[in-house]
PDB file of C-alpha atoms in Angstrom:
ATOM      1  CA  UNK A   1     141.156 113.557 204.079  1.00  0.00           C
ATOM      2  CA  UNK A   2     139.075 111.675 201.486  1.00  0.00           C
ATOM      3  CA  UNK A   3     141.831 109.473 200.178  1.00  0.00           C
ATOM      4  CA  UNK A   4     141.637 105.818 199.253  1.00  0.00           C
ATOM      5  CA  UNK A   5     144.991 104.309 198.341  1.00  0.00           C
ATOM      6  CA  UNK A   6     145.595 101.238 196.216  1.00  0.00           C
ATOM      7  CA  UNK A   7     148.711  99.206 195.563  1.00  0.00           C
ATOM      8  CA  UNK A   8     150.196  98.255 193.249  1.00  0.00           C
ATOM      9  CA  UNK A   9     149.392 100.785 190.538  1.00  0.00           C
ATOM     10  CA  UNK A  10     150.154  98.287 187.783  1.00  0.00           C
ATOM     11  CA  UNK A  11     150.370  94.499 187.860  1.00  0.00           C
ATOM     12  CA  UNK A  12     151.292  91.969 185.198  1.00  0.00           C
ATOM     13  CA  UNK A  13     150.711  88.315 186.008  1.00  0.00           C
ATOM     14  CA  UNK A  14     150.615  84.975 184.306  1.00  0.00           C
ATOM     15  CA  UNK A  15     147.642  82.665 184.457  1.00  0.00           C
ATOM     16  CA  UNK A  16     149.313  80.425 187.048  1.00  0.00           C
ATOM     17  CA  UNK A  17     150.411  83.215 189.378  1.00  0.00           C
ATOM     18  CA  UNK A  18     148.952  84.230 192.722  1.00  0.00           C
ATOM     19  CA  UNK A  19     148.930  87.929 193.520  1.00  0.00           C
ATOM     20  CA  UNK A  20     147.063  90.340 195.782  1.00  0.00           C
ATOM     21  CA  UNK A  21     145.690  93.847 195.413  1.00  0.00           C
ATOM     22  CA  UNK A  22     145.587  96.084 198.441  1.00  0.00           C
ATOM     23  CA  UNK A  23     143.291  98.966 199.337  1.00  0.00           C
ATOM     24  CA  UNK A  24     143.434 101.234 202.364  1.00  0.00           C
ATOM     25  CA  UNK A  25     141.347 104.098 203.735  1.00  0.00           C
ATOM     26  CA  UNK A  26     141.629 106.106 206.956  1.00  0.00           C
ATOM     27  CA  UNK A  27     138.334 107.959 206.842  1.00  0.00           C
ATOM     28  CA  UNK A  28     136.670 105.707 209.409  1.00  0.00           C
ATOM     29  CA  UNK A  29     134.413 104.261 206.723  1.00  0.00           C
ATOM     30  CA  UNK A  30     132.792 100.902 207.497  1.00  0.00           C
ATOM     31  CA  UNK A  31     131.861  99.882 203.934  1.00  0.00           C
ATOM     32  CA  UNK A  32     134.411  98.987 201.281  1.00  0.00           C
ATOM     33  CA  UNK A  33     133.914  97.914 197.686  1.00  0.00           C
ATOM     34  CA  UNK A  34     135.743  96.238 194.831  1.00  0.00           C
ATOM     35  CA  UNK A  35     134.844  97.189 191.266  1.00  0.00           C
ATOM     36  CA  UNK A  36     136.139  95.947 187.928  1.00  0.00           C
ATOM     37  CA  UNK A  37     136.307  98.394 185.019  1.00  0.00           C
ATOM     38  CA  UNK A  38     136.984  97.357 181.444  1.00  0.00           C
ATOM     39  CA  UNK A  39     138.104  99.925 178.875  1.00  0.00           C
ATOM     40  CA  UNK A  40     135.411 102.422 177.873  1.00  0.00           C
ATOM     41  CA  UNK A  41     132.886 100.893 180.285  1.00  0.00           C
ATOM     42  CA  UNK A  42     131.515 101.960 183.658  1.00  0.00           C
ATOM     43  CA  UNK A  43     132.713 100.198 186.806  1.00  0.00           C
ATOM     44  CA  UNK A  44     131.003  96.901 187.675  1.00  0.00           C
ATOM     45  CA  UNK A  45     130.510  96.007 191.316  1.00  0.00           C
ATOM     46  CA  UNK A  46     132.251  92.827 192.454  1.00  0.00           C
ATOM     47  CA  UNK A  47     132.130  92.743 196.272  1.00  0.00           C
ATOM     48  CA  UNK A  48     130.884  94.810 199.197  1.00  0.00           C
ATOM     49  CA  UNK A  49     132.160  94.563 202.749  1.00  0.00           C
ATOM     50  CA  UNK A  50     130.144  96.114 205.522  1.00  0.00           C
ATOM     51  CA  UNK A  51     131.604  96.246 209.024  1.00  0.00           C
ATOM     52  CA  UNK A  52     134.308  93.811 207.881  1.00  0.00           C
ATOM     53  CA  UNK A  53     131.768  91.225 206.751  1.00  0.00           C
ATOM     54  CA  UNK A  54     131.162  90.279 203.135  1.00  0.00           C
ATOM     55  CA  UNK A  55     127.659  91.482 202.341  1.00  0.00           C
ATOM     56  CA  UNK A  56     127.539  91.333 198.565  1.00  0.00           C
ATOM     57  CA  UNK A  57     129.244  89.039 196.065  1.00  0.00           C
ATOM     58  CA  UNK A  58     128.018  89.812 192.566  1.00  0.00           C
ATOM     59  CA  UNK A  59     128.507  86.237 191.307  1.00  0.00           C
ATOM     60  CA  UNK A  60     132.242  86.767 190.926  1.00  0.00           C
ATOM     61  CA  UNK A  61     134.322  83.695 189.942  1.00  0.00           C
ATOM     62  CA  UNK A  62     136.181  82.038 192.806  1.00  0.00           C
ATOM     63  CA  UNK A  63     139.544  82.918 191.281  1.00  0.00           C
ATOM     64  CA  UNK A  64     138.891  86.322 192.899  1.00  0.00           C
ATOM     65  CA  UNK A  65     138.946  86.112 196.687  1.00  0.00           C
ATOM     66  CA  UNK A  66     138.305  89.220 198.787  1.00  0.00           C
ATOM     67  CA  UNK A  67     139.474  89.731 202.336  1.00  0.00           C
ATOM     68  CA  UNK A  68     138.835  92.492 204.856  1.00  0.00           C
ATOM     69  CA  UNK A  69     141.355  92.083 207.719  1.00  0.00           C
ATOM     70  CA  UNK A  70     140.194  95.245 209.501  1.00  0.00           C
ATOM     71  CA  UNK A  71     138.006  98.269 208.931  1.00  0.00           C
ATOM     72  CA  UNK A  72     140.731 100.182 207.065  1.00  0.00           C
ATOM     73  CA  UNK A  73     142.079  97.507 204.796  1.00  0.00           C
ATOM     74  CA  UNK A  74     140.654  95.526 201.888  1.00  0.00           C
ATOM     75  CA  UNK A  75     142.524  92.932 199.844  1.00  0.00           C
ATOM     76  CA  UNK A  76     141.686  91.107 196.641  1.00  0.00           C
ATOM     77  CA  UNK A  77     143.536  87.835 196.186  1.00  0.00           C
ATOM     78  CA  UNK A  78     143.988  86.681 192.611  1.00  0.00           C
ATOM     79  CA  UNK A  79     144.692  83.128 191.489  1.00  0.00           C
ATOM     80  CA  UNK A  80     144.554  81.368 188.123  1.00  0.00           C
ATOM     81  CA  UNK A  81     143.207  84.402 186.312  1.00  0.00           C
ATOM     82  CA  UNK A  82     142.291  84.476 182.651  1.00  0.00           C
ATOM     83  CA  UNK A  83     143.360  87.067 180.056  1.00  0.00           C
ATOM     84  CA  UNK A  84     139.798  88.426 180.017  1.00  0.00           C
ATOM     85  CA  UNK A  85     140.276  89.417 183.669  1.00  0.00           C
ATOM     86  CA  UNK A  86     142.644  92.154 182.517  1.00  0.00           C
ATOM     87  CA  UNK A  87     141.047  95.425 183.654  1.00  0.00           C
ATOM     88  CA  UNK A  88     141.295  98.348 186.047  1.00  0.00           C
ATOM     89  CA  UNK A  89     140.357  97.222 189.572  1.00  0.00           C
ATOM     90  CA  UNK A  90     138.940 100.000 191.677  1.00  0.00           C
ATOM     91  CA  UNK A  91     138.440 100.077 195.406  1.00  0.00           C
ATOM     92  CA  UNK A  92     135.952 102.420 197.044  1.00  0.00           C
ATOM     93  CA  UNK A  93     134.701 103.162 200.527  1.00  0.00           C
ATOM     94  CA  UNK A  94     131.690 104.855 202.072  1.00  0.00           C
ATOM     95  CA  UNK A  95     130.563 105.680 205.561  1.00  0.00           C
ATOM     96  CA  UNK A  96     128.223 102.776 206.313  1.00  0.00           C
ATOM     97  CA  UNK A  97     127.196 101.272 202.973  1.00  0.00           C
ATOM     98  CA  UNK A  98     123.731 102.819 203.025  1.00  0.00           C
ATOM     99  CA  UNK A  99     121.934 104.138 199.998  1.00  0.00           C
ATOM    100  CA  UNK A 100     122.664 107.706 199.034  1.00  0.00           C
ATOM    101  CA  UNK A 101     126.163 107.726 200.521  1.00  0.00           C
ATOM    102  CA  UNK A 102     129.068 109.053 198.522  1.00  0.00           C
ATOM    103  CA  UNK A 103     131.556 106.401 197.555  1.00  0.00           C
ATOM    104  CA  UNK A 104     135.197 107.517 197.472  1.00  0.00           C
ATOM    105  CA  UNK A 105     137.322 105.734 194.900  1.00  0.00           C
ATOM    106  CA  UNK A 106     140.988 104.915 194.831  1.00  0.00           C
ATOM    107  CA  UNK A 107     143.168 105.401 191.727  1.00  0.00           C
ATOM    108  CA  UNK A 108     142.895 101.725 190.796  1.00  0.00           C
ATOM    109  CA  UNK A 109     145.240  98.881 189.945  1.00  0.00           C
ATOM    110  CA  UNK A 110     145.676  98.243 186.240  1.00  0.00           C
ATOM    111  CA  UNK A 111     145.959  94.470 185.844  1.00  0.00           C
ATOM    112  CA  UNK A 112     147.250  92.649 182.783  1.00  0.00           C
ATOM    113  CA  UNK A 113     146.928  88.860 182.670  1.00  0.00           C
ATOM    114  CA  UNK A 114     149.168  87.145 180.133  1.00  0.00           C
TER     115      UNK A 114
ATOM    116  CA  UNK B   1     114.397  98.432 188.100  1.00  0.00           C
ATOM    117  CA  UNK B   2     116.909 101.212 188.463  1.00  0.00           C
ATOM    118  CA  UNK B   3     118.832 102.456 185.450  1.00  0.00           C
ATOM    119  CA  UNK B   4     120.730 105.488 184.166  1.00  0.00           C
ATOM    120  CA  UNK B   5     120.923 106.670 180.566  1.00  0.00           C
ATOM    121  CA  UNK B   6     123.583 109.133 179.445  1.00  0.00           C
ATOM    122  CA  UNK B   7     124.088 110.801 176.122  1.00  0.00           C
ATOM    123  CA  UNK B   8     126.504 108.938 173.903  1.00  0.00           C
ATOM    124  CA  UNK B   9     129.925 110.436 173.395  1.00  0.00           C
ATOM    125  CA  UNK B  10     132.464 111.378 172.562  1.00  0.00           C
ATOM    126  CA  UNK B  11     131.778 115.077 172.957  1.00  0.00           C
ATOM    127  CA  UNK B  12     134.386 117.429 171.500  1.00  0.00           C
ATOM    128  CA  UNK B  13     134.295 121.119 172.390  1.00  0.00           C
ATOM    129  CA  UNK B  14     136.539 124.126 172.015  1.00  0.00           C
ATOM    130  CA  UNK B  15     137.879 125.813 175.125  1.00  0.00           C
ATOM    131  CA  UNK B  16     135.372 128.222 176.742  1.00  0.00           C
ATOM    132  CA  UNK B  17     132.394 126.499 175.083  1.00  0.00           C
ATOM    133  CA  UNK B  18     129.246 125.630 177.014  1.00  0.00           C
ATOM    134  CA  UNK B  19     128.877 122.020 178.098  1.00  0.00           C
ATOM    135  CA  UNK B  20     125.761 119.940 178.617  1.00  0.00           C
ATOM    136  CA  UNK B  21     125.836 116.190 179.204  1.00  0.00           C
ATOM    137  CA  UNK B  22     122.365 114.719 179.447  1.00  0.00           C
ATOM    138  CA  UNK B  23     121.461 112.145 182.061  1.00  0.00           C
ATOM    139  CA  UNK B  24     118.062 110.599 182.710  1.00  0.00           C
ATOM    140  CA  UNK B  25     117.176 107.908 185.170  1.00  0.00           C
ATOM    141  CA  UNK B  26     114.563 105.279 185.940  1.00  0.00           C
ATOM    142  CA  UNK B  27     113.894 104.538 189.576  1.00  0.00           C
ATOM    143  CA  UNK B  28     111.075 104.260 192.069  1.00  0.00           C
ATOM    144  CA  UNK B  29     110.963 106.685 194.921  1.00  0.00           C
ATOM    145  CA  UNK B  30     113.668 109.263 195.455  1.00  0.00           C
ATOM    146  CA  UNK B  31     117.136 108.100 194.489  1.00  0.00           C
ATOM    147  CA  UNK B  32     120.300 110.060 195.204  1.00  0.00           C
ATOM    148  CA  UNK B  33     122.064 111.203 192.044  1.00  0.00           C
ATOM    149  CA  UNK B  34     125.755 111.654 191.383  1.00  0.00           C
ATOM    150  CA  UNK B  35     128.201 112.812 188.742  1.00  0.00           C
ATOM    151  CA  UNK B  36     131.625 111.201 188.866  1.00  0.00           C
ATOM    152  CA  UNK B  37     134.586 112.186 186.679  1.00  0.00           C
ATOM    153  CA  UNK B  38     137.438 109.936 185.580  1.00  0.00           C
ATOM    154  CA  UNK B  39     140.572 111.617 184.252  1.00  0.00           C
ATOM    155  CA  UNK B  40     142.824 109.546 181.971  1.00  0.00           C
ATOM    156  CA  UNK B  41     144.607 106.787 183.856  1.00  0.00           C
ATOM    157  CA  UNK B  42     142.894 107.576 187.159  1.00  0.00           C
ATOM    158  CA  UNK B  43     140.079 106.377 189.390  1.00  0.00           C
ATOM    159  CA  UNK B  44     136.693 108.029 189.770  1.00  0.00           C
ATOM    160  CA  UNK B  45     136.255 111.297 191.640  1.00  0.00           C
ATOM    161  CA  UNK B  46     132.958 112.598 192.919  1.00  0.00           C
ATOM    162  CA  UNK B  47     132.140 115.773 191.016  1.00  0.00           C
ATOM    163  CA  UNK B  48     128.764 116.607 192.584  1.00  0.00           C
ATOM    164  CA  UNK B  49     125.656 115.028 194.048  1.00  0.00           C
ATOM    165  CA  UNK B  50     122.036 115.774 194.846  1.00  0.00           C
ATOM    166  CA  UNK B  51     119.821 113.883 197.243  1.00  0.00           C
ATOM    167  CA  UNK B  52     116.337 115.307 196.689  1.00  0.00           C
ATOM    168  CA  UNK B  53     114.171 116.910 194.044  1.00  0.00           C
ATOM    169  CA  UNK B  54     115.156 120.450 192.989  1.00  0.00           C
ATOM    170  CA  UNK B  55     118.532 120.160 194.737  1.00  0.00           C
ATOM    171  CA  UNK B  56     121.377 121.647 192.735  1.00  0.00           C
ATOM    172  CA  UNK B  57     124.809 120.098 193.067  1.00  0.00           C
ATOM    173  CA  UNK B  58     127.783 122.223 192.085  1.00  0.00           C
ATOM    174  CA  UNK B  59     131.560 121.963 192.084  1.00  0.00           C
ATOM    175  CA  UNK B  60     134.460 123.422 190.056  1.00  0.00           C
ATOM    176  CA  UNK B  61     132.044 125.364 187.839  1.00  0.00           C
ATOM    177  CA  UNK B  62     129.928 122.290 187.062  1.00  0.00           C
ATOM    178  CA  UNK B  63     126.250 122.184 188.023  1.00  0.00           C
ATOM    179  CA  UNK B  64     123.408 119.686 187.864  1.00  0.00           C
ATOM    180  CA  UNK B  65     119.828 119.993 189.104  1.00  0.00           C
ATOM    181  CA  UNK B  66     117.741 117.045 190.281  1.00  0.00           C
ATOM    182  CA  UNK B  67     114.536 117.241 188.217  1.00  0.00           C
ATOM    183  CA  UNK B  68     111.986 114.686 189.413  1.00  0.00           C
ATOM    184  CA  UNK B  69     109.358 115.718 186.891  1.00  0.00           C
ATOM    185  CA  UNK B  70     111.661 114.909 183.965  1.00  0.00           C
ATOM    186  CA  UNK B  71     113.749 112.263 185.837  1.00  0.00           C
ATOM    187  CA  UNK B  72     116.882 114.090 184.758  1.00  0.00           C
ATOM    188  CA  UNK B  73     120.190 115.252 186.214  1.00  0.00           C
ATOM    189  CA  UNK B  74     121.949 117.000 183.330  1.00  0.00           C
ATOM    190  CA  UNK B  75     125.515 118.200 183.855  1.00  0.00           C
ATOM    191  CA  UNK B  76     126.394 121.737 182.733  1.00  0.00           C
ATOM    192  CA  UNK B  77     129.395 124.025 182.722  1.00  0.00           C
ATOM    193  CA  UNK B  78     129.446 127.511 181.322  1.00  0.00           C
ATOM    194  CA  UNK B  79     133.021 127.560 180.019  1.00  0.00           C
ATOM    195  CA  UNK B  80     135.044 124.369 179.676  1.00  0.00           C
ATOM    196  CA  UNK B  81     138.814 124.138 179.895  1.00  0.00           C
ATOM    197  CA  UNK B  82     141.276 121.693 178.355  1.00  0.00           C
ATOM    198  CA  UNK B  83     141.773 120.265 181.856  1.00  0.00           C
ATOM    199  CA  UNK B  84     138.095 119.193 181.895  1.00  0.00           C
ATOM    200  CA  UNK B  85     138.848 116.506 179.309  1.00  0.00           C
ATOM    201  CA  UNK B  86     137.769 113.278 180.985  1.00  0.00           C
ATOM    202  CA  UNK B  87     135.016 110.671 181.106  1.00  0.00           C
ATOM    203  CA  UNK B  88     131.916 111.697 183.040  1.00  0.00           C
ATOM    204  CA  UNK B  89     129.625 109.126 184.683  1.00  0.00           C
ATOM    205  CA  UNK B  90     126.117 109.793 185.914  1.00  0.00           C
ATOM    206  CA  UNK B  91     125.047 107.419 188.718  1.00  0.00           C
ATOM    207  CA  UNK B  92     122.218 106.790 191.132  1.00  0.00           C
ATOM    208  CA  UNK B  93     121.810 105.111 194.476  1.00  0.00           C
ATOM    209  CA  UNK B  94     118.351 103.998 195.481  1.00  0.00           C
ATOM    210  CA  UNK B  95     116.722 102.572 198.565  1.00  0.00           C
ATOM    211  CA  UNK B  96     115.921  98.925 198.043  1.00  0.00           C
ATOM    212  CA  UNK B  97     118.768  98.327 195.648  1.00  0.00           C
ATOM    213  CA  UNK B  98     121.814  96.256 196.549  1.00  0.00           C
ATOM    214  CA  UNK B  99     123.415  97.655 199.665  1.00  0.00           C
ATOM    215  CA  UNK B 100     125.104 100.912 198.805  1.00  0.00           C
ATOM    216  CA  UNK B 101     125.131  99.977 195.147  1.00  0.00           C
ATOM    217  CA  UNK B 102     125.785 102.673 192.585  1.00  0.00           C
ATOM    218  CA  UNK B 103     124.061 102.268 189.228  1.00  0.00           C
ATOM    219  CA  UNK B 104     126.234 103.920 186.575  1.00  0.00           C
ATOM    220  CA  UNK B 105     125.456 105.247 183.148  1.00  0.00           C
ATOM    221  CA  UNK B 106     127.769 104.200 180.322  1.00  0.00           C
ATOM    222  CA  UNK B 107     129.908 107.316 180.583  1.00  0.00           C
ATOM    223  CA  UNK B 108     130.474 110.264 178.259  1.00  0.00           C
ATOM    224  CA  UNK B 109     133.949 111.103 177.073  1.00  0.00           C
ATOM    225  CA  UNK B 110     134.628 114.836 176.810  1.00  0.00           C
ATOM    226  CA  UNK B 111     137.537 116.219 174.824  1.00  0.00           C
ATOM    227  CA  UNK B 112     138.250 119.948 175.020  1.00  0.00           C
ATOM    228  CA  UNK B 113     140.500 121.438 172.338  1.00  0.00           C
ATOM    229  CA  UNK B 114     142.530 124.619 172.905  1.00  0.00           C
TER     230      UNK B 114
END
């Protein structure tokens, strides 16, 4: 099973709302990733968790707050977003977060900020 | 630094035509190379990978060979189908880069007409 699941599939929120994106994998992977993908662009890395610890934050604004409650679950908490944050948010996981590993992606959450 | 260059799209082919999508990379050492595919409205799926020079990755009729001498990893398929219509991303992962980070090309959109 190489499945990464993400919920919700679609999300519409206002600029004053607080919402969360959820990602789950049951492959025993110890590295999990959040990416942001704008239309017609490649994914851009936002955060990396390795063994439940935040190891990379690619200078993401604080209105995005990641959380890794356990090795299978990754959340992205959203607060006071801007319309330009509208995008497809992809979660991925890999075995240990080492170079050369395959990253397995979820289907994404399509976010619209009004 | 590490970078990936893909041929610009979109590419439009008739069913059963031969496909080549060019990908070249810049990296020190021996990166791992990947092709990911993104079908409309979905996340990324690993199509194939190669981890050392002269390796050939293959899957679903697609092939790519890791050519160190030309720093290339071109994607080919002998006979495309309408169901192959998607965006294709070439990517690399290299030792010394951000932990587990994938460097993506800009993506090539393929449309296959019946």
